[in-house]
Short mmCIF file of C-alpha atoms in Angstrom, two decimals:
data_model
loop_
_atom_site.label_atom_id
_atom_site.label_comp_id
_atom_site.label_asym_id
_atom_site.label_seq_id
_atom_site.Cartn_x
_atom_site.Cartn_y
_atom_site.Cartn_z
CA UNK U 107 -35.31 -101.47 -11.20
CA UNK U 108 -34.36 -104.57 -9.50
CA UNK U 109 -35.96 -107.83 -11.29
CA UNK U 110 -36.66 -110.73 -9.74
CA UNK U 111 -36.88 -114.72 -10.70
CA UNK U 112 -38.00 -117.72 -9.05
CA UNK U 113 -36.48 -120.92 -9.49
CA UNK U 114 -38.33 -124.52 -8.39
CA UNK U 115 -35.88 -127.11 -8.59
CA UNK U 116 -33.76 -129.49 -7.03
CA UNK U 117 -30.45 -128.95 -5.64
CA UNK U 118 -27.10 -130.08 -7.29
CA UNK U 119 -24.07 -131.01 -4.83
CA UNK U 120 -21.97 -130.60 -7.97
CA UNK U 121 -23.19 -127.26 -8.61
CA UNK U 122 -23.25 -127.64 -12.68
CA UNK U 123 -27.19 -127.99 -12.94
CA UNK U 124 -30.67 -127.61 -10.83
CA UNK U 125 -30.87 -124.49 -8.61
CA UNK U 126 -27.33 -123.93 -8.37
CA UNK U 127 -27.09 -123.17 -12.08
CA UNK U 128 -30.29 -121.11 -12.16
CA UNK U 129 -29.10 -119.02 -9.32
CA UNK U 130 -25.82 -118.53 -11.19
CA UNK U 131 -27.23 -117.80 -14.39
CA UNK U 132 -29.60 -115.30 -12.72
CA UNK U 133 -26.89 -113.58 -11.28
CA UNK U 134 -24.83 -113.38 -14.25
CA UNK U 135 -27.65 -111.82 -15.95
CA UNK U 136 -28.52 -109.01 -13.39
CA UNK U 137 -31.70 -110.48 -12.04
CA UNK U 138 -32.46 -111.08 -8.32
CA UNK U 139 -32.53 -115.00 -7.89
CA UNK U 140 -35.11 -116.56 -5.73
CA UNK U 141 -35.44 -120.17 -4.73
CA UNK U 142 -37.70 -122.90 -3.99
CA UNK U 143 -36.08 -126.16 -3.22
CA UNK U 144 -37.50 -129.37 -4.68
CA UNK U 145 -35.42 -131.88 -4.06
CA UNK U 146 -31.38 -132.66 -2.57
CA UNK U 147 -29.60 -134.58 -5.02
CA UNK U 148 -26.17 -136.27 -4.36
CA UNK U 149 -24.43 -135.83 -7.59
CA UNK U 150 -21.33 -134.72 -9.31
CA UNK U 151 -20.02 -134.80 -12.75
CA UNK U 152 -20.30 -138.61 -12.83
CA UNK U 153 -23.85 -139.07 -11.93
CA UNK U 154 -26.63 -138.73 -9.51
CA UNK U 155 -26.12 -141.45 -6.02
CA UNK U 156 -28.84 -140.19 -3.99
CA UNK U 157 -32.14 -138.22 -4.48
CA UNK U 158 -34.24 -137.03 -1.46
CA UNK U 159 -37.54 -135.21 -2.15
CA UNK U 160 -38.83 -132.45 0.03
CA UNK U 161 -42.06 -132.79 1.91
CA UNK U 162 -44.65 -131.12 0.25
CA UNK U 163 -45.38 -128.61 2.56
CA UNK U 164 -42.14 -126.82 2.81
CA UNK U 165 -42.27 -126.44 -1.00
CA UNK U 166 -45.19 -124.64 -0.93
CA UNK U 167 -44.16 -122.57 2.02
CA UNK U 168 -40.83 -121.68 0.26
CA UNK U 169 -43.03 -120.60 -2.99
CA UNK U 170 -45.59 -118.75 -0.85
CA UNK U 171 -42.99 -116.96 1.12
CA UNK U 172 -41.19 -115.86 -2.25
CA UNK U 173 -44.46 -114.74 -3.79
CA UNK U 174 -45.77 -112.97 -0.49
CA UNK U 175 -42.37 -110.44 -0.49
CA UNK U 176 -41.45 -110.17 -3.60
CA UNK U 177 -42.79 -108.77 -7.27
CA UNK U 178 -41.53 -111.44 -9.33
CA UNK U 179 -40.97 -111.07 -13.08
CA UNK U 180 -40.71 -114.74 -13.80
CA UNK U 181 -40.46 -118.13 -12.94
CA UNK U 182 -38.72 -121.15 -14.56
CA UNK U 183 -39.24 -124.94 -12.86
CA UNK U 184 -36.62 -127.79 -13.26
CA UNK U 185 -36.55 -130.98 -10.92
CA UNK U 186 -39.61 -131.58 -9.63
CA UNK U 187 -39.36 -135.17 -9.16
CA UNK U 188 -42.84 -137.01 -8.48
CA UNK U 189 -46.79 -135.99 -9.48
CA UNK U 190 -47.61 -134.37 -6.22
CA UNK U 191 -44.80 -132.02 -6.01
CA UNK U 192 -46.10 -131.01 -9.84
CA UNK U 193 -49.39 -130.89 -8.64
CA UNK U 194 -48.33 -128.68 -5.53
CA UNK U 195 -46.26 -126.28 -7.72
CA UNK U 196 -48.90 -126.11 -10.36
CA UNK U 197 -51.71 -124.72 -7.87
CA UNK U 198 -49.08 -121.97 -6.55
CA UNK U 199 -48.53 -120.94 -9.86
CA UNK U 200 -51.90 -121.24 -11.48
CA UNK U 201 -53.60 -117.59 -11.89
CA UNK U 202 -50.45 -115.98 -11.15
CA UNK U 203 -50.23 -114.02 -14.33
CA UNK U 204 -46.53 -115.00 -14.01
CA UNK U 205 -44.42 -115.72 -17.12
CA UNK U 206 -43.57 -119.50 -16.55
CA UNK U 207 -40.72 -121.42 -17.99
CA UNK U 208 -40.76 -125.25 -17.95
CA UNK U 209 -37.82 -127.21 -18.32
CA UNK U 210 -39.31 -130.71 -18.05
CA UNK U 211 -36.39 -132.37 -16.60
CA UNK U 212 -36.41 -136.12 -16.70
CA UNK U 213 -33.05 -137.78 -16.77
CA UNK U 214 -29.57 -136.84 -15.71
CA UNK U 215 -26.55 -136.69 -17.44
CA UNK U 216 -25.22 -139.44 -15.74
CA UNK U 217 -28.55 -141.74 -16.84
CA UNK U 218 -30.32 -140.97 -13.18
CA UNK U 219 -33.86 -140.47 -13.30
CA UNK U 220 -35.12 -137.40 -11.95
CA UNK U 221 -39.21 -137.42 -12.58
CA UNK U 222 -41.30 -140.23 -11.70
CA UNK U 223 -42.75 -142.08 -14.65
CA UNK U 224 -46.10 -141.68 -13.42
CA UNK U 225 -45.25 -137.92 -13.11
CA UNK U 226 -45.11 -137.13 -16.77
CA UNK U 227 -48.86 -137.36 -16.71
CA UNK U 228 -49.03 -134.85 -13.90
CA UNK U 229 -47.10 -132.78 -16.02
CA UNK U 230 -48.93 -132.75 -18.96
CA UNK U 231 -52.11 -132.40 -17.27
CA UNK U 232 -51.22 -129.68 -14.20
CA UNK U 233 -48.15 -127.92 -15.48
CA UNK U 234 -47.93 -127.81 -19.12
CA UNK U 235 -51.27 -125.82 -19.57
CA UNK U 236 -50.35 -123.03 -17.70
CA UNK U 237 -46.71 -122.69 -19.05
CA UNK U 238 -45.74 -119.82 -21.34
CA UNK U 239 -42.72 -122.07 -22.81
CA UNK U 240 -41.61 -125.49 -22.32
CA UNK U 241 -38.07 -125.91 -23.36
CA UNK U 242 -37.81 -130.09 -23.54
CA UNK U 243 -34.84 -131.70 -25.56
CA UNK U 244 -35.58 -134.32 -28.15
CA UNK U 245 -35.97 -137.21 -25.49
CA UNK U 246 -38.07 -135.08 -23.36
CA UNK U 247 -40.26 -134.12 -26.41
CA UNK U 248 -40.56 -137.72 -27.38
CA UNK U 249 -41.76 -138.57 -23.58
CA UNK U 250 -44.12 -135.74 -23.79
CA UNK U 251 -45.96 -136.30 -26.95
CA UNK U 252 -45.15 -140.32 -27.56
CA UNK U 253 -43.68 -139.61 -30.97
CA UNK U 254 -40.55 -140.68 -32.42
CA UNK U 255 -38.63 -137.59 -33.29
CA UNK U 256 -35.89 -138.43 -36.40
CA UNK U 257 -36.92 -135.55 -38.56
CA UNK U 258 -37.59 -131.69 -38.61
CA UNK U 259 -41.13 -132.49 -39.44
CA UNK U 260 -41.00 -134.30 -36.19
CA UNK U 261 -40.02 -131.86 -34.49
CA UNK U 262 -42.73 -129.22 -35.68
CA UNK U 263 -45.30 -132.38 -34.71
CA UNK U 264 -43.68 -132.34 -31.47
CA UNK U 265 -44.14 -128.84 -30.68
CA UNK U 266 -47.93 -128.76 -32.25
CA UNK U 267 -48.41 -131.60 -29.64
CA UNK U 268 -47.30 -129.85 -26.87
CA UNK U 269 -48.92 -126.55 -27.48
CA UNK U 270 -52.21 -128.93 -27.70
CA UNK U 271 -51.65 -129.66 -23.96
CA UNK U 272 -51.84 -125.94 -23.21
CA UNK U 273 -48.47 -124.36 -23.45
CA UNK U 274 -48.03 -121.16 -24.95
CA UNK U 275 -45.31 -122.07 -26.74
CA UNK U 276 -42.21 -124.77 -26.85
CA UNK U 277 -38.85 -124.69 -27.79
CA UNK U 278 -37.64 -127.89 -28.53
CA UNK U 279 -33.78 -128.41 -28.66
CA UNK U 280 -31.74 -130.05 -31.02
CA UNK U 281 -28.44 -130.42 -29.29
CA UNK U 282 -29.39 -134.19 -28.89
CA UNK U 283 -28.94 -134.90 -32.76
CA UNK U 284 -24.90 -135.29 -32.86
CA UNK U 285 -24.50 -135.63 -36.05
CA UNK U 286 -25.86 -132.40 -37.11
CA UNK U 287 -22.48 -129.86 -37.44
CA UNK U 288 -24.83 -127.37 -35.33
CA UNK U 289 -27.27 -127.34 -32.55
CA UNK U 290 -30.71 -125.90 -33.56
CA UNK U 291 -33.80 -125.33 -31.34
CA UNK U 292 -36.60 -125.01 -32.94
CA UNK U 293 -39.68 -121.92 -31.37
CA UNK U 294 -43.08 -122.15 -32.05
CA UNK U 295 -46.06 -120.08 -30.51
CA UNK U 296 -49.60 -120.53 -30.46
CA UNK U 297 -49.76 -117.52 -32.37
CA UNK U 298 -48.32 -119.43 -35.33
CA UNK U 299 -44.79 -117.73 -34.84
CA UNK U 300 -42.27 -119.97 -35.99
CA UNK U 301 -38.22 -119.98 -35.91
CA UNK U 302 -34.85 -121.72 -35.53
CA UNK U 303 -31.92 -120.69 -33.71
CA UNK U 304 -28.83 -122.28 -34.40
CA UNK U 305 -25.18 -122.42 -33.20
CA UNK U 306 -22.23 -124.46 -34.14
CA UNK U 307 -21.81 -127.50 -32.71
CA UNK U 308 -19.30 -127.75 -29.56
CA UNK U 309 -17.62 -131.13 -29.27
CA UNK U 310 -17.34 -131.09 -25.73
CA UNK U 311 -18.31 -133.80 -22.50
CA UNK U 312 -18.89 -130.47 -20.78
CA UNK U 313 -22.63 -130.22 -21.19
CA UNK U 314 -23.46 -131.05 -17.43
CA UNK U 315 -26.53 -128.43 -16.67
CA UNK U 316 -27.30 -127.16 -20.38
CA UNK U 317 -30.97 -127.58 -19.86
CA UNK U 318 -31.43 -126.02 -16.34
CA UNK U 319 -28.62 -123.20 -17.49
CA UNK U 320 -30.67 -122.54 -20.66
CA UNK U 321 -34.22 -122.17 -19.16
CA UNK U 322 -32.80 -119.92 -16.12
CA UNK U 323 -31.21 -117.61 -19.07
CA UNK U 324 -34.93 -117.42 -20.75
CA UNK U 325 -36.33 -116.88 -17.53
CA UNK U 326 -33.97 -114.09 -16.45
CA UNK U 327 -34.39 -112.47 -19.83
CA UNK U 328 -37.97 -112.54 -19.63
CA UNK U 329 -37.67 -111.04 -16.26
CA UNK U 330 -35.76 -108.35 -17.47
CA UNK U 331 -38.42 -107.21 -19.90
CA UNK U 332 -37.15 -109.27 -23.31
CA UNK U 333 -40.33 -110.38 -25.25
CA UNK U 334 -40.40 -114.35 -25.72
CA UNK U 335 -38.87 -114.49 -29.24
CA UNK U 336 -36.44 -111.84 -28.06
CA UNK U 337 -35.60 -113.97 -24.50
CA UNK U 338 -35.22 -117.32 -26.64
CA UNK U 339 -32.47 -116.30 -28.89
CA UNK U 340 -30.96 -113.95 -26.03
CA UNK U 341 -30.81 -117.59 -23.67
CA UNK U 342 -29.29 -119.21 -26.63
CA UNK U 343 -26.49 -117.31 -27.08
CA UNK U 344 -25.95 -117.37 -23.05
CA UNK U 345 -26.01 -121.23 -23.29
CA UNK U 346 -23.51 -121.10 -26.53
CA UNK U 347 -21.03 -119.00 -24.83
CA UNK U 348 -21.11 -121.25 -21.86
CA UNK U 349 -20.64 -124.43 -23.62
CA UNK U 350 -18.19 -123.41 -25.90
CA UNK U 351 -15.65 -121.87 -23.15
CA UNK U 352 -16.13 -125.43 -20.83
CA UNK U 353 -14.51 -124.98 -17.36
CA UNK U 354 -12.75 -128.41 -17.62
CA UNK U 355 -13.48 -129.31 -14.11
CA UNK U 356 -14.66 -132.50 -12.86
CA UNK U 357 -13.97 -136.06 -14.22
CA UNK U 358 -17.39 -136.95 -16.18
CA UNK U 359 -19.82 -134.57 -17.60
CA UNK U 360 -18.22 -130.80 -16.40
CA UNK U 361 -20.16 -128.04 -15.99
CA UNK U 362 -20.72 -125.37 -18.51
CA UNK U 363 -19.16 -121.55 -17.94
CA UNK U 364 -21.48 -119.60 -16.31
CA UNK U 365 -19.02 -116.54 -16.63
CA UNK U 366 -18.49 -117.02 -20.28
CA UNK U 367 -21.17 -114.77 -21.88
CA UNK U 368 -20.55 -111.61 -19.64
CA UNK U 369 -16.50 -112.20 -19.87
CA UNK U 370 -16.92 -112.00 -23.78
CA UNK U 371 -19.23 -109.13 -23.59
CA UNK U 372 -22.81 -110.16 -23.27
CA UNK U 373 -25.37 -109.83 -26.29
CA UNK U 374 -23.52 -112.37 -28.42
CA UNK U 375 -24.61 -113.46 -31.58
CA UNK U 376 -21.27 -114.84 -32.72
CA UNK U 377 -21.88 -118.07 -34.51
CA UNK U 378 -25.71 -118.07 -33.77
CA UNK U 379 -27.79 -117.52 -36.66
CA UNK U 380 -32.00 -117.06 -36.42
CA UNK U 381 -33.80 -118.76 -39.20
CA UNK U 382 -37.24 -118.06 -40.40
#
């Protein structure tokens, strides 16, 4: 059986993030990728120079066209840009019963804002309450919760705060703690499940699209039938391989290596530890 995943996100002309990264990830993991484009960016490894959001009518038409023709096993969202787009996407996904991975994309690697300030409230009120899992990094978790995150207990508090908004579970990614010798992500579920997934810190500038790639891998593993905890661990292995084996292309923050996981054999736990 061919499994199908849908990504609802923006386009990255540089190919390292957004729709392009999502579809590459789906393909590498043997999942048929479908897409709904929310915005076009002029972007490379140095940053974003222009953004053009799509009309709401064409965004919803794309989602409806895919839903009408495919049995979708998982959906992920990325760059949604505005409150209006968030609300339109939420209306299409609400009551669908499809596992939903929300990557709350806010800032590009080069510093450009990919989410309007007023859209944060819509994200919290319309989309997070229908999420299977939300995957913020630490800065994004701080925006979503209003908390300053400086410790492991702060991460726990932030996870509880996000689940209080209605999310079934959350993965708070620890890759922004550069002083640590490892990148540790916390998984917290509303059923009380807690564990961390740790991988060695990789000293590289080639991290463009890590959030998109991780959340796409998580959606792909869910589409392929893995349980949520299994998919979180598998996605961590995928993104660690992608970061560890950077491509060395572009003059700025280069893209991760979407080929690495399969080229190294797949199902990798090299250096990846599950704690708790």
